[in-house]
Structures are given as C-alpha cells and as structure tokens.
XYZ file of C-alpha atoms in Angstrom:
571
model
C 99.251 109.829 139.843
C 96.465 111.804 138.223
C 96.453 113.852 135.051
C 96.822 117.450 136.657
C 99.983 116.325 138.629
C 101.889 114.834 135.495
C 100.907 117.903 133.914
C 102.663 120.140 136.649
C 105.486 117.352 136.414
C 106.021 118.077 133.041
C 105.731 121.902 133.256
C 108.486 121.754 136.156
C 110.642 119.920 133.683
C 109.933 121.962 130.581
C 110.832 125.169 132.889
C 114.037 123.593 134.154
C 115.110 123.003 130.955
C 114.861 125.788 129.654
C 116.570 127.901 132.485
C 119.674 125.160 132.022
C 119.554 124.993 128.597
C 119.019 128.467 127.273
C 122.323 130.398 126.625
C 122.519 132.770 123.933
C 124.484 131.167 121.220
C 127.722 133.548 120.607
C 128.830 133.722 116.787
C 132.893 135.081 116.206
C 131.667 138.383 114.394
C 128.756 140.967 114.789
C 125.798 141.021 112.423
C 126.350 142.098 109.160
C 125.050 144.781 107.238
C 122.462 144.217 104.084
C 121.256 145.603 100.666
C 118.515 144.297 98.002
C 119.417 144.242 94.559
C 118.033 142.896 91.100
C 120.042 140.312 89.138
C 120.892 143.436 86.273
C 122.726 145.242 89.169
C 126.549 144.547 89.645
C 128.591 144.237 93.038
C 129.908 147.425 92.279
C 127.280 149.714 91.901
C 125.656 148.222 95.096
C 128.550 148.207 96.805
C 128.643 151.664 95.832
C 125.865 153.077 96.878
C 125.772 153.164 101.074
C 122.029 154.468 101.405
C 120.949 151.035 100.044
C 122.616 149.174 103.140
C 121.099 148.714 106.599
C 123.640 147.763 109.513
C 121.404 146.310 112.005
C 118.420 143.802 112.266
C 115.895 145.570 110.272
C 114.444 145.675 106.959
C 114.732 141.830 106.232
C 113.071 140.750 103.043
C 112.584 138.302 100.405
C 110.997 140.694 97.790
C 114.343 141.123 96.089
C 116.118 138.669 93.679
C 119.417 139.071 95.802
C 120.396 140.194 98.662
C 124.188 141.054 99.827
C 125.594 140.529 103.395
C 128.646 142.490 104.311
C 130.362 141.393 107.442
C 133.514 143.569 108.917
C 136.428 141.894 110.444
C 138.044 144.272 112.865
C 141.753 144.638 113.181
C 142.994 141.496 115.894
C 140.284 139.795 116.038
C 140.566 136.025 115.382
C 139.947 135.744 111.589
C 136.499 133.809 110.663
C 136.979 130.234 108.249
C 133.267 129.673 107.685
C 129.709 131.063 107.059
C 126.662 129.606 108.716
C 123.394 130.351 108.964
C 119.466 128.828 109.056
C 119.459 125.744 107.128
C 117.155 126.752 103.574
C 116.922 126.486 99.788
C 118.568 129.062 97.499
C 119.293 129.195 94.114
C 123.162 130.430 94.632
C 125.682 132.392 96.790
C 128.564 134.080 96.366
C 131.441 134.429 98.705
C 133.862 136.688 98.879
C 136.450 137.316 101.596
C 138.383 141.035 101.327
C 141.745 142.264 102.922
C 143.144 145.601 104.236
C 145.258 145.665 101.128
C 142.812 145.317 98.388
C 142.806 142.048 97.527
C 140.163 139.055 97.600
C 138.986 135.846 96.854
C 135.456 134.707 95.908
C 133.911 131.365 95.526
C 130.525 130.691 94.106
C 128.199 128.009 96.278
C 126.208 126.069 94.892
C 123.077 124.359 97.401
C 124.857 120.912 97.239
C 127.982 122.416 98.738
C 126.948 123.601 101.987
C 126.902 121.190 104.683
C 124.299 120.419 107.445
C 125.362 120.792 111.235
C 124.916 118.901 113.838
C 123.390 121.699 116.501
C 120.898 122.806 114.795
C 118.915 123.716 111.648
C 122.090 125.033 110.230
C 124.175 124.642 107.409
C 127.294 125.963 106.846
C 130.649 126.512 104.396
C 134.114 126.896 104.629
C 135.459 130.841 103.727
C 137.513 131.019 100.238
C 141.526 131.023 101.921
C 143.245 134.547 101.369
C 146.525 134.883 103.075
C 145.950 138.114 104.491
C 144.228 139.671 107.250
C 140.819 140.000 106.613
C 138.664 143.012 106.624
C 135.598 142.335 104.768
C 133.612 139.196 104.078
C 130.783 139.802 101.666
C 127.553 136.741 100.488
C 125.682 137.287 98.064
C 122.405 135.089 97.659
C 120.195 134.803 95.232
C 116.624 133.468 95.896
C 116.709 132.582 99.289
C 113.331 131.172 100.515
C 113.582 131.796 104.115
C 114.431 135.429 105.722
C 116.298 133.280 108.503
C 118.933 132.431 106.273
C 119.531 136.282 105.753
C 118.501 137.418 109.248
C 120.543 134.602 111.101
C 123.611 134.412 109.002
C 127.057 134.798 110.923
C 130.504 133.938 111.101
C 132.767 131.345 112.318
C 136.346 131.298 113.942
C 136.785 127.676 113.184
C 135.119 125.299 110.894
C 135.631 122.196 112.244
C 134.211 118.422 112.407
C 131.331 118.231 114.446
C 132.246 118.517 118.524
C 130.389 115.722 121.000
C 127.202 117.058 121.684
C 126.213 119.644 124.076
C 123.796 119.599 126.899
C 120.664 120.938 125.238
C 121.532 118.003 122.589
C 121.784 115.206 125.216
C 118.508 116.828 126.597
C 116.826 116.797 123.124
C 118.202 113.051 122.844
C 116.731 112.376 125.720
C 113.543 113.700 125.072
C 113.517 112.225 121.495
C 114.061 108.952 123.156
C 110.384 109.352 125.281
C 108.814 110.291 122.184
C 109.675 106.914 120.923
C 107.159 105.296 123.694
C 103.972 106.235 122.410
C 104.663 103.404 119.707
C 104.833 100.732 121.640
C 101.893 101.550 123.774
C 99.428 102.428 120.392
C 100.660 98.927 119.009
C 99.580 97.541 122.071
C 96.157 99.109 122.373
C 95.538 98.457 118.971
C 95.108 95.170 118.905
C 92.628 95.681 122.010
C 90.596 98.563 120.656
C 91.014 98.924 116.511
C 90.027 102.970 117.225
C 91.925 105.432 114.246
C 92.781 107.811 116.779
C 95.603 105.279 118.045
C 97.112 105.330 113.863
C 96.639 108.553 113.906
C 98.737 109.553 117.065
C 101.514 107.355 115.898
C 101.856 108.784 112.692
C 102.100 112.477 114.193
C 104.140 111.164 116.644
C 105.951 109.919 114.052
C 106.578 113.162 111.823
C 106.961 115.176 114.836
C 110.178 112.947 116.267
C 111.433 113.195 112.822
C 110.764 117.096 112.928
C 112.459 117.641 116.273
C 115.560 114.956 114.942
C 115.793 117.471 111.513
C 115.479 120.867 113.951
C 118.049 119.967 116.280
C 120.565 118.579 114.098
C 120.867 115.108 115.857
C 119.964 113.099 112.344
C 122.908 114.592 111.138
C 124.984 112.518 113.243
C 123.799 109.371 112.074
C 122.368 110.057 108.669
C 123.915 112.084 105.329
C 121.440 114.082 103.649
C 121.595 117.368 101.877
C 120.608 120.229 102.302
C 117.938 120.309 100.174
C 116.504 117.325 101.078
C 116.564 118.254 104.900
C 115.062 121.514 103.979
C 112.196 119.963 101.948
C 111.622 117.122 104.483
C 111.364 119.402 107.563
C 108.670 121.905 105.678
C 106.569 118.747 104.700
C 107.141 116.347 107.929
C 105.694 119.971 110.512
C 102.688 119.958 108.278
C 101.747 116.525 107.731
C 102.384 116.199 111.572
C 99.886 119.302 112.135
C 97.025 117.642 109.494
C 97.872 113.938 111.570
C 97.098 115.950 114.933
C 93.729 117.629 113.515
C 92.700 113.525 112.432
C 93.909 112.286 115.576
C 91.543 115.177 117.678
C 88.671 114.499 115.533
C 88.697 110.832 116.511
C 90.052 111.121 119.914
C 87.313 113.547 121.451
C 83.837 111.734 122.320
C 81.580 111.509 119.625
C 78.901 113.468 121.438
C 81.143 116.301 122.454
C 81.551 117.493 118.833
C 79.476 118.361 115.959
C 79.885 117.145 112.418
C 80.888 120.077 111.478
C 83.583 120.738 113.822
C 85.032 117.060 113.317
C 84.438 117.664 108.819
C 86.558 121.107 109.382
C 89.264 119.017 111.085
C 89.545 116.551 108.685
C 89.555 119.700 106.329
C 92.873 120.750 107.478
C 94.421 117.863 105.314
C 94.349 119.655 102.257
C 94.641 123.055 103.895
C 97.699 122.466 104.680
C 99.141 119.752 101.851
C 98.149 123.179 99.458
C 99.968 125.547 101.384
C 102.932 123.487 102.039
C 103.376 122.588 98.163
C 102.939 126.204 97.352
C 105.680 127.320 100.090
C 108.214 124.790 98.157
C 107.450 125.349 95.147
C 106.902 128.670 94.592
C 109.077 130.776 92.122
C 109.384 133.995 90.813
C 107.672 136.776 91.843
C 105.389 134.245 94.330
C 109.038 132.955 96.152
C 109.356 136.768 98.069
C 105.827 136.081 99.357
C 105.171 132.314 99.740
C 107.091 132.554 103.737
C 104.354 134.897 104.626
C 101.606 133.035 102.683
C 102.438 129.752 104.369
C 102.728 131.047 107.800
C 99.783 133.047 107.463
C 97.936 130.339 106.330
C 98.582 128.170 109.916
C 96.174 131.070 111.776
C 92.946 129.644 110.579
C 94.350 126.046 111.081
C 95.236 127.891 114.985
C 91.669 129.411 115.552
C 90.002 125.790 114.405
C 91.679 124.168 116.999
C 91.521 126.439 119.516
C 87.496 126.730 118.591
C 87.144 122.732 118.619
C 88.569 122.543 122.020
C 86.329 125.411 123.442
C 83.015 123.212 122.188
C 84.534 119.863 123.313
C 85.229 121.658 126.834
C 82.345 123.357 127.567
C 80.516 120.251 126.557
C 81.601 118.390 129.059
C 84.732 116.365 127.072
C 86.988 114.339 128.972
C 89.463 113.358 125.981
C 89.953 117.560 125.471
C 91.494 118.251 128.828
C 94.589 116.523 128.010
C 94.225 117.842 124.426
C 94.714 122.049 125.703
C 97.100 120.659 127.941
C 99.156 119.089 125.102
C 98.615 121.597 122.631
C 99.226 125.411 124.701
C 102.552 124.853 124.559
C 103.159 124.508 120.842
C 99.986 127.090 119.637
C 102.182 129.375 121.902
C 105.270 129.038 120.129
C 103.689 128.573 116.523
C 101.690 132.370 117.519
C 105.002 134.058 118.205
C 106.883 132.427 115.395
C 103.921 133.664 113.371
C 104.187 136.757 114.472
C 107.575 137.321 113.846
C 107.055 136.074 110.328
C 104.415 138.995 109.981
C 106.105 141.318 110.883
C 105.933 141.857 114.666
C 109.198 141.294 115.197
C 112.771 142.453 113.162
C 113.431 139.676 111.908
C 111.857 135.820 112.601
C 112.713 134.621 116.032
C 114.811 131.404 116.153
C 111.794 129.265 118.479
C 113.760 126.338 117.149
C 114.662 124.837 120.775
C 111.133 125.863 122.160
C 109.461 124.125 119.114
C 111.290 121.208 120.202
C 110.240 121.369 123.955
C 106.820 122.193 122.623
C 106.552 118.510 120.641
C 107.869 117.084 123.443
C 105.251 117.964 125.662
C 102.558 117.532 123.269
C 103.692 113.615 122.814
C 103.683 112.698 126.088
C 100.664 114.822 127.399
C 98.893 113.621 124.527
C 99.861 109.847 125.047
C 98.296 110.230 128.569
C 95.240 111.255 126.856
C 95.360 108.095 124.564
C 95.937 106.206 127.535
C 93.047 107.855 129.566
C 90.532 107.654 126.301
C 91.772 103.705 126.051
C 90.988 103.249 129.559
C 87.590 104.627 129.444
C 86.732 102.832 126.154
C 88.019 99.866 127.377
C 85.304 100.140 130.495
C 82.762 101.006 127.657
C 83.422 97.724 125.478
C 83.009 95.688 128.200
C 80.060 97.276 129.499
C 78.479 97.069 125.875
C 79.930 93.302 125.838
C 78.323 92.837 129.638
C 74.926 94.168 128.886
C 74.741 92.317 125.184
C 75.566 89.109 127.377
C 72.932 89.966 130.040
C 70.235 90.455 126.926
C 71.670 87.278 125.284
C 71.319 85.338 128.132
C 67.676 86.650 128.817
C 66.705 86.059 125.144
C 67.837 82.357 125.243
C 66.756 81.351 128.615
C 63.416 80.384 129.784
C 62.265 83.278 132.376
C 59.917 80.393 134.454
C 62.694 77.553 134.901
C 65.798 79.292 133.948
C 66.917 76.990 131.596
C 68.132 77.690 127.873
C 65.176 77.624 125.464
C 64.786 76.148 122.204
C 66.393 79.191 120.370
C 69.476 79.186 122.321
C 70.227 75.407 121.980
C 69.759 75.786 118.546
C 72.795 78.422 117.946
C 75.018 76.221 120.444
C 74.044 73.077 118.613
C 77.195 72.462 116.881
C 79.530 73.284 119.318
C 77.780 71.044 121.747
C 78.206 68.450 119.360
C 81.958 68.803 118.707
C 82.588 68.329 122.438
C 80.981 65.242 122.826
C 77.380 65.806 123.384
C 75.947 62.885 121.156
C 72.904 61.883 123.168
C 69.842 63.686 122.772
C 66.825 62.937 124.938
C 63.419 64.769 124.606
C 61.336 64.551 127.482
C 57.112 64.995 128.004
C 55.383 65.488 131.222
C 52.608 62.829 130.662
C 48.980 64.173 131.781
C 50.263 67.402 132.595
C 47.023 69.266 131.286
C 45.499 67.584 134.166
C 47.873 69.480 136.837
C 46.808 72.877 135.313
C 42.832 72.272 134.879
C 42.757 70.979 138.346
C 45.219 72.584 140.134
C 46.120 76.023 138.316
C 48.635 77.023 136.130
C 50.260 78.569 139.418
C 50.815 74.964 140.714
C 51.551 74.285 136.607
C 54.495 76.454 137.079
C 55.974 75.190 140.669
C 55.721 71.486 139.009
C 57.918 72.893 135.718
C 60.429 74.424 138.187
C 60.612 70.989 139.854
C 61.002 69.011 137.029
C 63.475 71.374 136.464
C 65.806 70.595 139.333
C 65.439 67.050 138.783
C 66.740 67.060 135.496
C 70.189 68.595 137.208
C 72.138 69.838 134.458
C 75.580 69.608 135.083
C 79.316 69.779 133.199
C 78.016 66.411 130.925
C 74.272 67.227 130.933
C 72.869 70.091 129.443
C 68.919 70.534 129.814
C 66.732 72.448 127.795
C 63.123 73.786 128.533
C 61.508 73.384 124.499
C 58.473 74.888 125.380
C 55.056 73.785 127.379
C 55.546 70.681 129.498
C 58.413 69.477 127.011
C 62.130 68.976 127.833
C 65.475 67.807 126.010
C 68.419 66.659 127.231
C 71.970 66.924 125.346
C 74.384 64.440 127.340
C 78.206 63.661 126.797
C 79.721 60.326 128.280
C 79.797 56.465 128.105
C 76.721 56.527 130.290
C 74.875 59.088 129.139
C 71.657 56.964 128.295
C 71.723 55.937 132.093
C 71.943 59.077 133.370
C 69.238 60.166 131.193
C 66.774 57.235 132.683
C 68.025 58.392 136.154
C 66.428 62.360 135.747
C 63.468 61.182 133.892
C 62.750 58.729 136.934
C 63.763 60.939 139.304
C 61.040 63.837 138.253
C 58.201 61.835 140.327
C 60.401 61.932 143.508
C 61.262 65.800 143.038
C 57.752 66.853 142.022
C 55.926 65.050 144.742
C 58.870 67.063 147.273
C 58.510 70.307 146.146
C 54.611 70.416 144.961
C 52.663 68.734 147.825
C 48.891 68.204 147.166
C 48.959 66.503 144.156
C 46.245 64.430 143.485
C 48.517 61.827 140.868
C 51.957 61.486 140.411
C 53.908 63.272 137.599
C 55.504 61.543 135.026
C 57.574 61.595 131.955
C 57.956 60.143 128.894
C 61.296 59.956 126.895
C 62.641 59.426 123.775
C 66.543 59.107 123.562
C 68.770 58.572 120.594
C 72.705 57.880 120.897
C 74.545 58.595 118.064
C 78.330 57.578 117.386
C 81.430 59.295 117.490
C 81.944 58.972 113.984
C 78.310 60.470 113.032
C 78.594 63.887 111.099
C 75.538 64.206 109.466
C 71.908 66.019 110.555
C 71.481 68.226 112.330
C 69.513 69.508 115.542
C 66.355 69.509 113.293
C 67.273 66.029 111.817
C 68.237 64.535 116.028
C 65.343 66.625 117.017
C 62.373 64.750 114.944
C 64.288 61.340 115.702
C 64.194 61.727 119.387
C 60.520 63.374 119.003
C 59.217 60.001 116.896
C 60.922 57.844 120.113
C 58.639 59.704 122.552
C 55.544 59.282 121.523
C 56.215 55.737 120.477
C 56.642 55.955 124.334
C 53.287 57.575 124.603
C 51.589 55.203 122.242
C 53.265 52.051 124.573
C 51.501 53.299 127.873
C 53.682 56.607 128.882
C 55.718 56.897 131.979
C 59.089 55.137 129.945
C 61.923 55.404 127.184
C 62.341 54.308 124.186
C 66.150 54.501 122.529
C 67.871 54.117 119.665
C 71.686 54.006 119.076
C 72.406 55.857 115.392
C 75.530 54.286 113.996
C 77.117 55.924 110.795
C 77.951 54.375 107.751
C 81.309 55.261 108.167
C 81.789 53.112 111.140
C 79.996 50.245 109.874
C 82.295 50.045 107.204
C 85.335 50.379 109.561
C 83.903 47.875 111.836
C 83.246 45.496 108.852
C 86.587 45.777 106.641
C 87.868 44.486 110.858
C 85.908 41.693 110.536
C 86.991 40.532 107.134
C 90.523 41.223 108.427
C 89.911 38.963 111.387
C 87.907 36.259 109.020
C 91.138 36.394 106.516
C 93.704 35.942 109.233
C-alpha cells in the first residue's frame, strides 16, 4: 500500500468522522446579551444604560476591563444550575442569578473555583441557589484573556458529574491511542539510524497528544488539574509542538532540497514562537485586550515559512516533502480560519476545537509514514555508503595482481588474527625469481605470482598474504600449522610448473616460520615480522629451496611449566 492510497484512506476517515461526529452542541438557554465597562463603573449604571448592550454575536472584545453577560430565562422553561463556557484565565467573575420578583443572589468566582469538563475545553460553575423562578442570570468578568470565554459562554439545565463519554470522545480516544504509535516506531529506528528528525517527531508528537488530550477534555477523566494550569499548559504545549514540527521539517527534508537559509529560518521559529507565547500569558494591562490578536497574528509568518519551505523542497524534487503537505494541509487549514476569526473575519472566534483535533491526528500519522519512508530510504543509503566503503576497503588492502590481502591490510587485522588463534607466521621468498622476469618477462613474472598464489590455498586456518615483489607470509591457526605451512611452500613447484609451462628451471621458495605459544602476548606484527624475515634468509644463506623454524615460548609458560616440574620433583 503506497503513500497516495493511505492518504485517501485517511481522508475517507477524517470525512466520515466528521459527518458522524459533527452535531451542533445545544446549550439550555439562548446567547446572552453583552456590555463593556471600566472597573469605576457600577452594575447599576451599566445595567442602566441599554445602548451599551448588544443582544447577539457581535461586538466581542477584550479592550475593556469587564465585560457583563446578561442571560434571560423565559417563563417555563427548565431553570439553568450552571455557567460554562471556553476554558481561560480571568482575574474574577461575578454571578448573579435574578427572579420575577426582585430578588437575587450573587456569588463571586474566583479562577480556582471553576471546574474543568470532561467534553471539551470547558470549564464550568454551579449557579448561586435562589428559590424562585428565575428571570435573569447576569456574569460579570473581569480580565478575561480569551474572547471565547465571552463569545461561547452559555447555560446549563443540570450540572452534573461527568456522563460516560460520547461518540466523538471514544473517536478522539481512539485516535489519541494511534498517536501513541509513532513512539515505538522512532525508538526503534533510533537505535538504527541516530538522525534528530526521529527526536524531533516524538517530541511534537508528544505535545500534540497532550494538546488534543487538554482540547477534548479526556485528561480530565484521569487527571485533576486546574484551570489555570490546563489553560497555561495548552497555550505552551500548541506552540512548542508547532517550533518541534519546524525542527523536525528542517531535518527530515533532504539536505540538498533546501537551502541554509530556509532550514536557519526554521530553526528560527523556536524563539518566534517561545516570545509570542510568553507574551500571550503574560501580558497585563493595557497589552492583555491585545495580546489574543498579537499571538495569533504572529502564527501567519510562522504559516507562510512553511508553506514557502515546502514549495522549494517540492519543486526541487523532495521526496520527504510529499508526505510533509500531505500532513500539514489539514491543520494550516484550520489554524487559517481560526486565525481569521481571531482577526476579525468572523463574529466572534470559531470553536475549530474538534477539527484541530482531527487535524493532529492526521498530521501524526501522515507524518509517521513520512518518517518511515525517509528511514527506509536512508536505511538503503547507509548501506550503500557502508557497501561502497567496503568495496574501496577491500580494493585498498588487496593486491590487484593475485588478489590476496597486502601488507597494509594484514597489518590492521593483525591483532584480531592473533586473538583467534593465528600464532604461526611464515614468510615466504620465491628463490631466483629475477631470473623468471629477465628471461621470460614480467608477463610470465605475473602468471608465476598468480600460481604461487593458488598453491598457497588460503583457507578458514590459513590466511596468505602477498607482502610485496616475489615475497609471501602466511598467518596459520592449528596444532599443525608448521606442516601445513611446509606442504604450500613445497607445493609451489608442482603448481607453477602446471599453470606456467615453458619454464626453463623450477620455481622455488624459501621460508622462514616461527610458532609462538598460546600464552605469548608480547610483539607485535613488526616484532613476528623481522623474526620470521631473519629465519628466511638464514634459509637463503643455507642453500634456498627450505625452512627454517623456530617455536617462541613465553616466559610466562616457562615458569608455569617449571613451578610443574618442581611440583612433580617434590612429590
């Protein structure tokens, strides 16, 4: 199953969703009416002015200190027990529930008393009891920092604990659930492919699960925090997921698909947005009317950059970028309108809450099969890298004429050899072999090397080395390692006079061989090297065309073997 048709796959499910899933929530009273006021000003003289209130959704704002909801309660109709509306800092509220007959009750709210739902970014309070039918419920708030928590505020018939959840909640569950498989497959490629891309995904999947948990209300089933802590932790956790997703595209598109620039600009959105988030929370005063429309103005560049990186990466040629539009449309769709709304386009701020959540959703999981894909395909790179450096490896440590490992590459392998067992070392000289070249040609030079070469046979206890000219070495493993040394060197005159006919003499070798102990840890291929080398041309000097050997014992064994013997001589 290919990219495009998960993609439609997902799209079928996002769509089916939604047409299941979206119902207009119904509240127990119509929208109230609202008026702006100053702190000076006193519920009465607002109250008594009517060309200060607007029944309807317009003419939300944050530019005054306080702002009064009036809510009317018409004759029969169930009476409301509690206020709810978008879950947001204020500094404090005012209740105040009115009956036909004059009287009422207020109750002033304090942040800490108003109590997250489970359904939604929400919170909510009970209604001050009057025992009366109610006409009128009036809130006052003071410094809200949200226009949703004035534009979305309502009434409730009941306030109750919270019911089992709904369908869109199992859905979101559900969904919240997938997001949690990303983890396990970044862990995994991880430790295959230490690429930042894979941190980075996890930690926006990461704040984005915890976003969509906060947004939906589900945490508040399992976990107790306030309001204010919610509020605070769902501002920072959508913008430290947005700055994780700018790292996480800077690393995950192909290093030639992007400039510098674009991937510097990225990384740039870190403190973009860590500013503008820290100003949204904390600012006060005259800045707290106008830090919503600061902050979500500020996520347009942070829009345009991304939508500007994926035009380069694409029309470059990117693979890794596909599945990045893919992922991202969705939520730069959603983020736009909320935007908007914020700016003004719209009444009041649109409640994209449940589309937000789809929107993550879809970015996880389309953006997981573009970690997958970019794994894949450096995966294929590594061990193409890994194949070629092998190929030049094996080309700079073998001999090109015989095919045998050179001097260089026994060398490196040296110690290793030695640790499994390869103790005898035999260096071997073709004796007269000047002759062969001056009267034959180094052509016929070469086909007697490559003979010499198969009749030294290395095998899974004898490794052979071409050192360089008409000189050999053997490293051998084994009790009869010497033997089978003897047995090559004596069968190069049989081999050579096979494969080379014409000849005029027959090719032989000298050897020197030195077997060292078990126990022997000192020297090393140097040190066995020049000991083996003084052996041969001792052979040389004694007539040429035989071995001379020498078994090295250590010290160490020596003394083992001789505190045995006292042992023996004392028993």
């Amino acid at each position: 199953m290919g990219p495009k048709t998960v993609w439609k796959l997902l799209r079928r499910l996002a769509l089916a969703c939604l047409l299941l899933l979206a119902a207009p929530a119904a509240s127990a009273a119509s929208g109230p009416c609202h008026a702006a006021a100053s702190l000076a000003e006193s519920d009465a003289a607002v109250a008594a002015s009517p060309q200060r209130w607007t029944c309807g959704n317009a003419n939300w704002s944050l530019a005054a200190e306080r702002t009064y909801l009036r809510f009317s309660v018409a004759p029969g109709q169930p009476p409301p027990t509690t206020f709810a509306t978008r879950l947001t800092r204020f500094e404090a509220m005012r209740l105040t529930v009115a009956a036909a007959d004059g009287r009422s009750v207020s109750r002033e709210v304090r942040v800490s008393d108003m109590q997250p739902a489970s359904e939604g970014l929400i919170m909510r309070i009970p209604l001050p009891r009057l025992d009366a039918s109610l006409s009128e419920v009036v809130v006052r708030i003071d410094g809200a920092r949200h226009v949703s928590m004035l534009s979305q505020a309502h009434l409730l018939e009941r306030h109750a604990a919270d019911a089992a959840p709904g369908r869109r909640q199992l859905v979101i569950a559900a969904l919240c659930g997938l997001l949690c498989a990303p983890f396990l497959f970044n862990f995994a490629f991880y430790f295959v492919l230490r690429q930042r891309f894979l941190v980075w995904h996890s930690l926006a999947v990461s704040l984005m699960l915890l976003q969509t948990l906060i947004t939906s209300g589900l945490i508040n089933r399992f976990v107790a925090f306030s309001v204010s802590q919610l509020a605070l932790t769902q501002t920072a956790a959508f913008g430290a997921a947005v700055a994780a997703a700018a790292l996480f595209t800077a690393d995950l598109i192909e290093p030639e698909k992007l400039d510098r620039l674009h991937r510097r600009l990225l990384a740039a959105m870190v403190p973009w947005i860590a500013a503008f988030t820290a100003f949204y929370l904390l600012a006060d005063g005259p800045l707290r009317g106008i830090a919503p429309t600061i902050y979500y103005a500020s996520y347009i560049p942070v829009l345009a950059l991304f939508a500007w990186v994926m035009a380069v990466a694409l029309r470059r040629g990117s693979r890794a970028v596909r599945f990045q539009i893919a992922a991202w449309i969705p939520l730069m769709a959603v983020g736009s309108v909320r935007i908007a709304s914020v700016l003004g386009a719209a009444a009041a701020p649109l409640d994209l809450d449940f589309e937000q959540q789809l929107a993550f959703v879809l970015e996880v999981l389309i953006s997981g099969l573009g970690v997958v894909d970019r794994f894949m395909v450096l995966r294929r790179q590594r061990d193409q890298a890994l194949f070629e450096a092998r190929v030049l490896e094996q080309a700079v440590e073998r001999d090109p004429l015989t095919g045998l490992i050179n001097r260089r590459g026994i060398e490196q392998r040296f110690a290793d050899c030695r640790s499994r067992g390869f103790r005898t070392m035999a260096v071997l000289d073709l004796d007269h072999f000047k002759t062969v070249n001056d009267t034959h040609g180094h052509g016929v030079g070469d086909d007697v090397l490559r003979a010499v070469a198969h009749a030294l046979a290395p095998d899974d206890d004898t490794i052979v080395v071409r050192l360089g000219g008409e000189e050999f070495l053997l490293l051998l493993r084994g009790r009869d390692a010497a033997a089978r040394a003897e047995r090559r060197r004596e069968a190069i005159s049989t081999r050579v006079a096979a494969d080379v006919p014409g000849l005029e003499r027959i090719v032989t070798a000298s050897m020197g061989l030195v077997e060292q102990t078990a126990g022997l840890a000192a020297g090393g291929f140097a040190a066995q090297f020049a000991h083996c080398d003084r052996l041969l041309y001792e052979a040389k000097r004694a007539g040429r065309n035989r071995t001379m050997r020498e078994r090295v014992q250590t010290f160490t064994e020596r003394r083992r073997r001789h505190r045995r013997a006292r042992a023996a001589h004392a028993a």
